[in-house]
Tab-separated table of C-alpha atoms and ligand atoms in Angstrom:
chain	number	residue	atom	x	y	z
A	1052	UNK	CA	96.233	-107.959	20.492
A	1053	UNK	CA	94.679	-105.247	18.383
A	1054	UNK	CA	91.382	-104.578	19.697
A	1055	UNK	CA	88.780	-105.737	16.589
A	1056	UNK	CA	86.441	-103.761	14.677
A	1057	UNK	CA	83.944	-104.595	17.434
A	1058	UNK	CA	85.912	-103.989	20.305
A	1059	UNK	CA	86.278	-100.229	19.370
A	1060	UNK	CA	82.805	-99.709	18.372
A	1061	UNK	CA	81.304	-100.791	21.262
A	1062	UNK	CA	83.614	-98.896	23.409
A	1063	UNK	CA	82.677	-95.703	20.962
A	1064	UNK	CA	78.668	-96.355	21.605
A	1065	UNK	CA	79.263	-96.392	25.622
A	1066	UNK	CA	81.172	-93.225	25.253
A	1067	UNK	CA	79.136	-91.317	22.935
A	1068	UNK	CA	75.857	-92.693	24.403
A	1069	UNK	CA	75.624	-89.393	27.172
A	1070	UNK	CA	75.202	-87.024	24.490
A	1071	UNK	CA	73.455	-88.867	21.737
A	1072	UNK	CA	70.416	-90.841	21.169
A	1073	UNK	CA	72.611	-92.606	17.889
A	1074	UNK	CA	75.602	-93.527	19.856
A	1075	UNK	CA	76.024	-96.552	17.405
A	1076	UNK	CA	75.036	-95.176	14.385
A	1077	UNK	CA	77.566	-91.967	15.003
A	1078	UNK	CA	80.244	-94.638	16.237
A	1079	UNK	CA	79.726	-96.299	12.687
A	1080	UNK	CA	79.625	-93.745	10.561
A	1081	UNK	CA	82.725	-92.033	12.348
A	1082	UNK	CA	84.294	-95.839	11.995
A	1083	UNK	CA	83.722	-95.951	8.367
A	1084	UNK	CA	85.030	-92.457	7.823
A	1085	UNK	CA	88.537	-93.763	9.560
A	1086	UNK	CA	88.169	-97.174	7.463
A	1087	UNK	CA	87.332	-95.663	4.580
A	1088	UNK	CA	84.771	-97.930	4.100
A	1089	UNK	CA	81.329	-98.359	3.256
A	1090	UNK	CA	79.397	-99.252	6.911
A	1091	UNK	CA	78.116	-102.511	5.554
A	1092	UNK	CA	81.881	-103.621	6.194
A	1093	UNK	CA	81.742	-103.061	10.113
A	1094	UNK	CA	78.781	-105.636	9.769
A	1095	UNK	CA	80.346	-108.181	7.851
A	1096	UNK	CA	83.476	-108.132	9.560
A	1097	UNK	CA	83.669	-107.500	13.122
A	1098	UNK	CA	86.611	-109.563	13.912
A	1099	UNK	CA	89.140	-107.594	11.389
A	1100	UNK	CA	91.417	-106.075	13.579
A	1101	UNK	CA	92.472	-101.844	13.433
A	1102	UNK	CA	96.116	-101.135	13.526
A	1103	UNK	CA	97.323	-98.536	15.349
A	1104	UNK	CA	97.716	-95.439	13.756
A	1105	UNK	CA	93.857	-96.379	13.184
A	1106	UNK	CA	92.769	-96.989	16.049
A	1107	UNK	CA	94.227	-93.380	17.490
A	1108	UNK	CA	92.560	-91.653	14.875
A	1109	UNK	CA	88.855	-93.358	15.767
A	1110	UNK	CA	89.328	-92.627	18.896
A	1111	UNK	CA	89.816	-88.819	18.372
A	1112	UNK	CA	87.198	-88.649	16.660
A	1113	UNK	CA	85.096	-90.781	19.220
A	1114	UNK	CA	86.226	-87.972	21.873
A	1115	UNK	CA	85.193	-84.724	19.755
A	1116	UNK	CA	82.009	-87.019	19.565
A	1117	UNK	CA	81.580	-87.265	22.816
A	1118	UNK	CA	82.032	-83.807	24.100
A	1119	UNK	CA	79.563	-82.707	21.602
A	1120	UNK	CA	80.507	-81.720	18.448
A	1121	UNK	CA	78.114	-81.819	15.764
A	1122	UNK	CA	79.069	-85.118	13.555
A	1123	UNK	CA	78.148	-83.332	10.599
A	1124	UNK	CA	81.465	-81.130	11.632
A	1125	UNK	CA	83.851	-83.696	12.171
A	1126	UNK	CA	82.906	-85.264	9.246
A	1127	UNK	CA	83.132	-82.172	7.366
A	1128	UNK	CA	79.470	-83.114	5.481
A	1129	UNK	CA	75.937	-82.998	5.857
A	1130	UNK	CA	73.170	-84.765	3.174
A	1131	UNK	CA	70.409	-82.623	2.892
A	1132	UNK	CA	67.532	-83.511	0.191
A	1133	UNK	CA	68.960	-85.906	-2.664
A	1134	UNK	CA	72.881	-84.813	-1.967
A	1135	UNK	CA	75.882	-83.879	0.179
A	1136	UNK	CA	77.058	-80.867	1.082
A	1137	UNK	CA	80.414	-79.283	2.959
A	1138	UNK	CA	79.652	-77.888	5.953
A	1139	UNK	CA	82.422	-76.321	8.149
A	1140	UNK	CA	82.021	-74.451	11.457
A	1141	UNK	CA	81.223	-70.966	8.671
A	1142	UNK	CA	78.017	-72.302	7.983
A	1143	UNK	CA	74.768	-73.841	10.042
A	1144	UNK	CA	73.736	-77.321	9.266
A	1145	UNK	CA	71.783	-78.075	7.082
A	1146	UNK	CA	68.593	-79.628	8.882
A	1147	UNK	CA	65.551	-81.391	7.552
A	1148	UNK	CA	62.722	-78.777	8.320
A	1149	UNK	CA	64.519	-76.658	5.470
A	1150	UNK	CA	63.921	-79.451	2.875
A	1151	UNK	CA	59.980	-77.939	3.195
A	1152	UNK	CA	61.292	-74.601	2.803
A	1153	UNK	CA	63.137	-76.584	-0.901
A	1154	UNK	CA	59.971	-78.593	-1.739
A	1155	UNK	CA	57.679	-75.955	-1.995
A	1156	UNK	CA	60.262	-73.699	-3.779
A	1157	UNK	CA	60.748	-76.939	-6.007
A	1158	UNK	CA	56.571	-76.747	-7.037
A	1159	UNK	CA	56.478	-73.252	-7.561
A	1160	UNK	CA	59.399	-73.752	-10.066
A	1161	UNK	CA	58.302	-76.269	-12.017
A	1162	UNK	CA	55.533	-74.298	-12.838
A	1163	UNK	CA	57.357	-71.301	-13.928
A	1164	UNK	CA	60.621	-73.289	-15.512
A	1165	UNK	CA	62.402	-69.661	-15.799
A	1166	UNK	CA	61.740	-68.396	-12.518
A	1167	UNK	CA	64.564	-65.908	-10.980
A	1168	UNK	CA	65.369	-67.580	-7.741
A	1169	UNK	CA	67.326	-65.908	-4.840
A	1170	UNK	CA	68.652	-67.963	-1.647
A	1171	UNK	CA	69.092	-64.813	1.113
A	1172	UNK	CA	71.462	-65.833	4.033
A	1173	UNK	CA	72.816	-69.145	1.854
A	1174	UNK	CA	75.147	-70.365	4.108
A	1175	UNK	CA	76.488	-73.756	3.171
A	1176	UNK	CA	74.183	-73.532	0.208
A	1177	UNK	CA	71.759	-75.850	0.295
A	1178	UNK	CA	68.522	-74.221	-0.871
A	1179	UNK	CA	70.271	-72.560	-3.995
A	1180	UNK	CA	72.487	-75.280	-5.318
A	1181	UNK	CA	69.744	-77.939	-4.762
A	1182	UNK	CA	67.435	-75.644	-6.342
A	1183	UNK	CA	69.767	-75.524	-9.557
A	1184	UNK	CA	70.440	-78.552	-9.529
A	1185	UNK	CA	66.389	-79.568	-10.107
A	1186	UNK	CA	65.798	-76.880	-12.448
A	1187	UNK	CA	68.538	-76.118	-15.364
A	1188	UNK	CA	66.382	-73.380	-16.588
A	1189	UNK	CA	66.480	-70.800	-13.264
A	1190	UNK	CA	68.496	-68.073	-12.714
A	1191	UNK	CA	70.018	-68.699	-9.070
A	1192	UNK	CA	70.839	-66.478	-6.713
A	1193	UNK	CA	72.846	-66.652	-3.361
A	1194	UNK	CA	73.535	-63.854	-0.774
A	1195	UNK	CA	74.976	-64.525	2.247
A	1196	UNK	CA	76.866	-61.945	4.607
A	1197	UNK	CA	79.429	-64.188	5.615
A	1198	UNK	CA	82.621	-64.389	3.070
A	1199	UNK	CA	83.655	-67.792	4.721
A	1200	UNK	CA	79.988	-68.983	4.468
A	1201	UNK	CA	79.667	-67.821	0.876
A	1202	UNK	CA	83.449	-70.100	0.334
A	1203	UNK	CA	81.808	-72.733	1.581
A	1204	UNK	CA	78.835	-72.361	-0.791
A	1205	UNK	CA	80.737	-72.052	-3.863
A	1206	UNK	CA	82.394	-75.246	-2.804
A	1207	UNK	CA	79.327	-76.854	-2.881
A	1208	UNK	CA	78.282	-75.500	-5.807
A	1209	UNK	CA	81.083	-76.576	-7.573
A	1210	UNK	CA	80.889	-80.120	-6.470
A	1211	UNK	CA	76.945	-79.963	-7.452
A	1212	UNK	CA	78.343	-78.521	-10.830
A	1213	UNK	CA	75.926	-75.963	-10.931
A	1214	UNK	CA	78.754	-73.004	-10.560
A	1215	UNK	CA	78.157	-72.000	-13.657
A	1216	UNK	CA	74.485	-70.922	-13.176
A	1217	UNK	CA	74.072	-69.415	-9.304
A	1218	UNK	CA	75.266	-65.922	-8.922
A	1219	UNK	CA	76.682	-65.510	-5.585
A	1220	UNK	CA	76.554	-62.068	-3.771
A	1221	UNK	CA	78.023	-60.822	-0.414
A	1222	UNK	CA	75.888	-58.614	1.042
A	1223	UNK	CA	72.845	-57.859	2.996
A	1224	UNK	CA	69.640	-59.954	2.723
A	1225	UNK	CA	68.423	-58.428	-0.745
A	1226	UNK	CA	70.515	-55.704	-1.226
A	1227	UNK	CA	73.228	-57.025	-3.880
A	1228	UNK	CA	70.063	-57.831	-5.874
A	1229	UNK	CA	68.075	-54.384	-5.297
A	1230	UNK	CA	71.024	-52.403	-6.528
A	1231	UNK	CA	71.369	-54.578	-9.673
A	1232	UNK	CA	67.791	-53.842	-10.508
A	1233	UNK	CA	66.985	-57.832	-10.635
A	1234	UNK	CA	62.868	-58.859	-10.298
A	1235	UNK	CA	62.461	-62.177	-8.292
A	1236	UNK	CA	60.134	-64.935	-8.800
A	1237	UNK	CA	60.781	-66.645	-5.394
A	1238	UNK	CA	62.810	-65.787	-2.367
A	1239	UNK	CA	64.284	-68.593	0.140
A	1240	UNK	CA	64.974	-66.963	3.587
A	1241	UNK	CA	66.033	-69.766	5.809
A	1242	UNK	CA	67.582	-66.569	8.178
A	1243	UNK	CA	68.888	-66.603	11.765
A	1244	UNK	CA	65.631	-66.292	13.596
A	1245	UNK	CA	66.287	-67.714	16.925
A	1246	UNK	CA	65.865	-64.441	19.771
A	1247	UNK	CA	69.070	-63.425	20.973
A	1248	UNK	CA	68.296	-64.110	24.518
A	1249	UNK	CA	67.446	-68.244	24.358
A	1250	UNK	CA	70.851	-68.673	22.356
A	1251	UNK	CA	72.785	-69.194	25.632
A	1252	UNK	CA	70.387	-72.183	26.323
A	1253	UNK	CA	70.828	-73.253	22.950
A	1254	UNK	CA	73.428	-76.786	22.633
A	1255	UNK	CA	73.712	-75.774	18.728
A	1256	UNK	CA	75.171	-72.567	19.724
A	1257	UNK	CA	78.303	-74.337	21.489
A	1258	UNK	CA	79.445	-74.875	17.859
A	1259	UNK	CA	77.354	-73.156	15.008
A	1260	UNK	CA	77.907	-69.806	13.813
A	1261	UNK	CA	75.782	-67.185	16.022
A	1262	UNK	CA	75.903	-64.922	12.880
A	1263	UNK	CA	73.536	-67.772	11.231
A	1264	UNK	CA	71.442	-68.191	14.826
A	1265	UNK	CA	70.465	-64.388	16.086
A	1266	UNK	CA	67.657	-62.925	14.784
A	1267	UNK	CA	67.822	-60.122	17.726
A	1268	UNK	CA	65.657	-59.318	20.795
A	1269	UNK	CA	62.484	-61.552	19.148
A	1270	UNK	CA	64.245	-63.406	16.890
A	1271	UNK	CA	62.608	-61.364	14.094
A	1272	UNK	CA	65.506	-58.484	13.080
A	1273	UNK	CA	66.197	-60.412	10.049
A	1274	UNK	CA	62.710	-61.253	8.946
A	1275	UNK	CA	61.458	-57.953	9.586
A	1276	UNK	CA	63.956	-56.635	7.210
A	1277	UNK	CA	63.706	-58.726	4.897
A	1278	UNK	CA	60.105	-58.099	4.513
A	1279	UNK	CA	60.668	-54.403	4.091
A	1280	UNK	CA	63.095	-54.952	1.171
A	1281	UNK	CA	61.013	-57.648	-0.771
A	1282	UNK	CA	58.005	-56.405	-2.028
A	1283	UNK	CA	60.278	-53.823	-3.961
A	1284	UNK	CA	61.956	-56.906	-6.106
A	1285	UNK	CA	59.279	-59.809	-5.941
A	1286	UNK	CA	57.244	-60.335	-9.683
A	1287	UNK	CA	53.796	-60.190	-9.781
A	1288	UNK	CA	52.636	-64.330	-8.852
A	1289	UNK	CA	56.259	-64.309	-6.801
A	1290	UNK	CA	57.071	-66.462	-3.682
A	1291	UNK	CA	58.464	-65.720	-0.548
A	1292	UNK	CA	59.322	-68.600	1.567
A	1293	UNK	CA	60.589	-68.144	5.090
A	1294	UNK	CA	61.949	-70.657	7.756
A	1295	UNK	CA	61.054	-69.368	10.885
A	1296	UNK	CA	60.920	-71.098	14.251
A	1297	UNK	CA	57.969	-72.933	16.079
A	1298	UNK	CA	56.639	-70.293	18.068
A	1299	UNK	CA	56.962	-67.314	15.171
A	1300	UNK	CA	53.697	-68.609	13.042
A	1301	UNK	CA	51.228	-65.727	14.290
A	1302	UNK	CA	54.173	-63.370	14.443
A	1303	UNK	CA	55.139	-63.601	10.899
A	1304	UNK	CA	52.315	-63.963	9.295
A	1305	UNK	CA	51.245	-60.775	10.696
A	1306	UNK	CA	54.319	-59.629	9.761
A	1307	UNK	CA	53.829	-60.890	5.766
A	1308	UNK	CA	50.818	-59.489	5.706
A	1309	UNK	CA	51.574	-55.967	6.667
A	1310	UNK	CA	54.321	-56.081	4.327
A	1311	UNK	CA	52.152	-57.603	1.339
A	1312	UNK	CA	48.606	-56.818	1.870
A	1313	UNK	CA	47.281	-58.165	-1.571
A	1314	UNK	CA	49.261	-62.094	-0.992
A	1315	UNK	CA	47.943	-65.571	0.276
A	1316	UNK	CA	49.432	-65.907	3.371
A	1317	UNK	CA	49.974	-69.766	4.758
A	1318	UNK	CA	52.054	-71.150	7.915
A	1319	UNK	CA	52.960	-74.413	6.768
A	1320	UNK	CA	53.944	-77.255	9.806
A	1321	UNK	CA	57.434	-79.590	9.654
A	1322	UNK	CA	57.451	-83.405	10.041
A	1323	UNK	CA	56.644	-82.663	14.241
A	1324	UNK	CA	53.574	-81.005	13.372
A	1325	UNK	CA	55.622	-77.698	13.862
A	1326	UNK	CA	55.082	-73.991	12.222
A	1327	UNK	CA	57.673	-74.024	9.980
A	1328	UNK	CA	57.309	-72.271	6.630
A	1329	UNK	CA	55.872	-69.315	5.501
A	1330	UNK	CA	54.525	-68.896	2.191
A	1331	UNK	CA	53.524	-65.553	0.969
A	1332	UNK	CA	52.647	-66.073	-2.551
A	1333	UNK	CA	52.047	-62.517	-4.773
A	1334	UNK	CA	49.083	-61.910	-6.382
B	1571	LIG	N1	66.950	-74.402	13.171
B	1571	LIG	C1	68.117	-73.713	13.736
B	1571	LIG	C2	67.900	-74.554	15.525
B	1571	LIG	O1	67.681	-75.393	15.655
B	1571	LIG	C3	68.038	-72.331	13.983
B	1571	LIG	C4	68.059	-72.068	12.212
B	1571	LIG	C5	67.849	-70.391	11.706
B	1571	LIG	O2	67.712	-69.944	13.014
B	1571	LIG	N2	67.911	-70.063	10.687
B	1571	LIG	O3	68.113	-73.822	16.238
């Protein structure tokens, strides 16, 4: 007797439960991927049976999930804001908190539609691509030091039909733009901000790239360097949006005030009420 959808889902939920708060949902998502159906199908046809090949492929994915591999890498995609992004282990998996940074940028660009916007450390391209998709008149640049990450970001730009409106540069922070004398209205940056000593304690580092997480001794090496470069490139009236760690609000606010003495600096909380975004508004 071939196992039914109900059977394999029950076994998978049990297998995944030790590593996931959402084991039932994870099992549904993996099985709909293997069967090539919508999740609703699994609820409507719990007695349908799997072929040996389907069962095999499902069990392989369940084992990866049970070993702690993030679902986004297993599926090769993750939703961010209003679209889906290709993700590989070369890029950080986009986080919901980062949508707050995007929203703050969208508000600004609504008021100045022909803004020049830079996504520094673009990774999957989630910020640059989503902004470009929503702001057709903006000039969007995306920079990353990792060629492997840039390749993923370019695929995402193409998949979202904004490839012609996002200019990609491989390089260190704002250097490629400074070299070309590009003046910027909005800098968006979700840089690595985890302190090096904290990395070994974090589950994310088992699968996500260290290059996207390691911010040096206090986690702020890259933020500090970016702020040092930003003043020369930011237009009057421009905006810098930085994602930060929950315990970095006061430190980054101080760095921001030092780099931009005339600017309005605000620390904005995420959905959990934790410091997450620093917003620097140039006068
Ligand atoms: N938010 C990430 C985490 O959960 C860190 C991302 C970053 O360093 N930019 O660890």
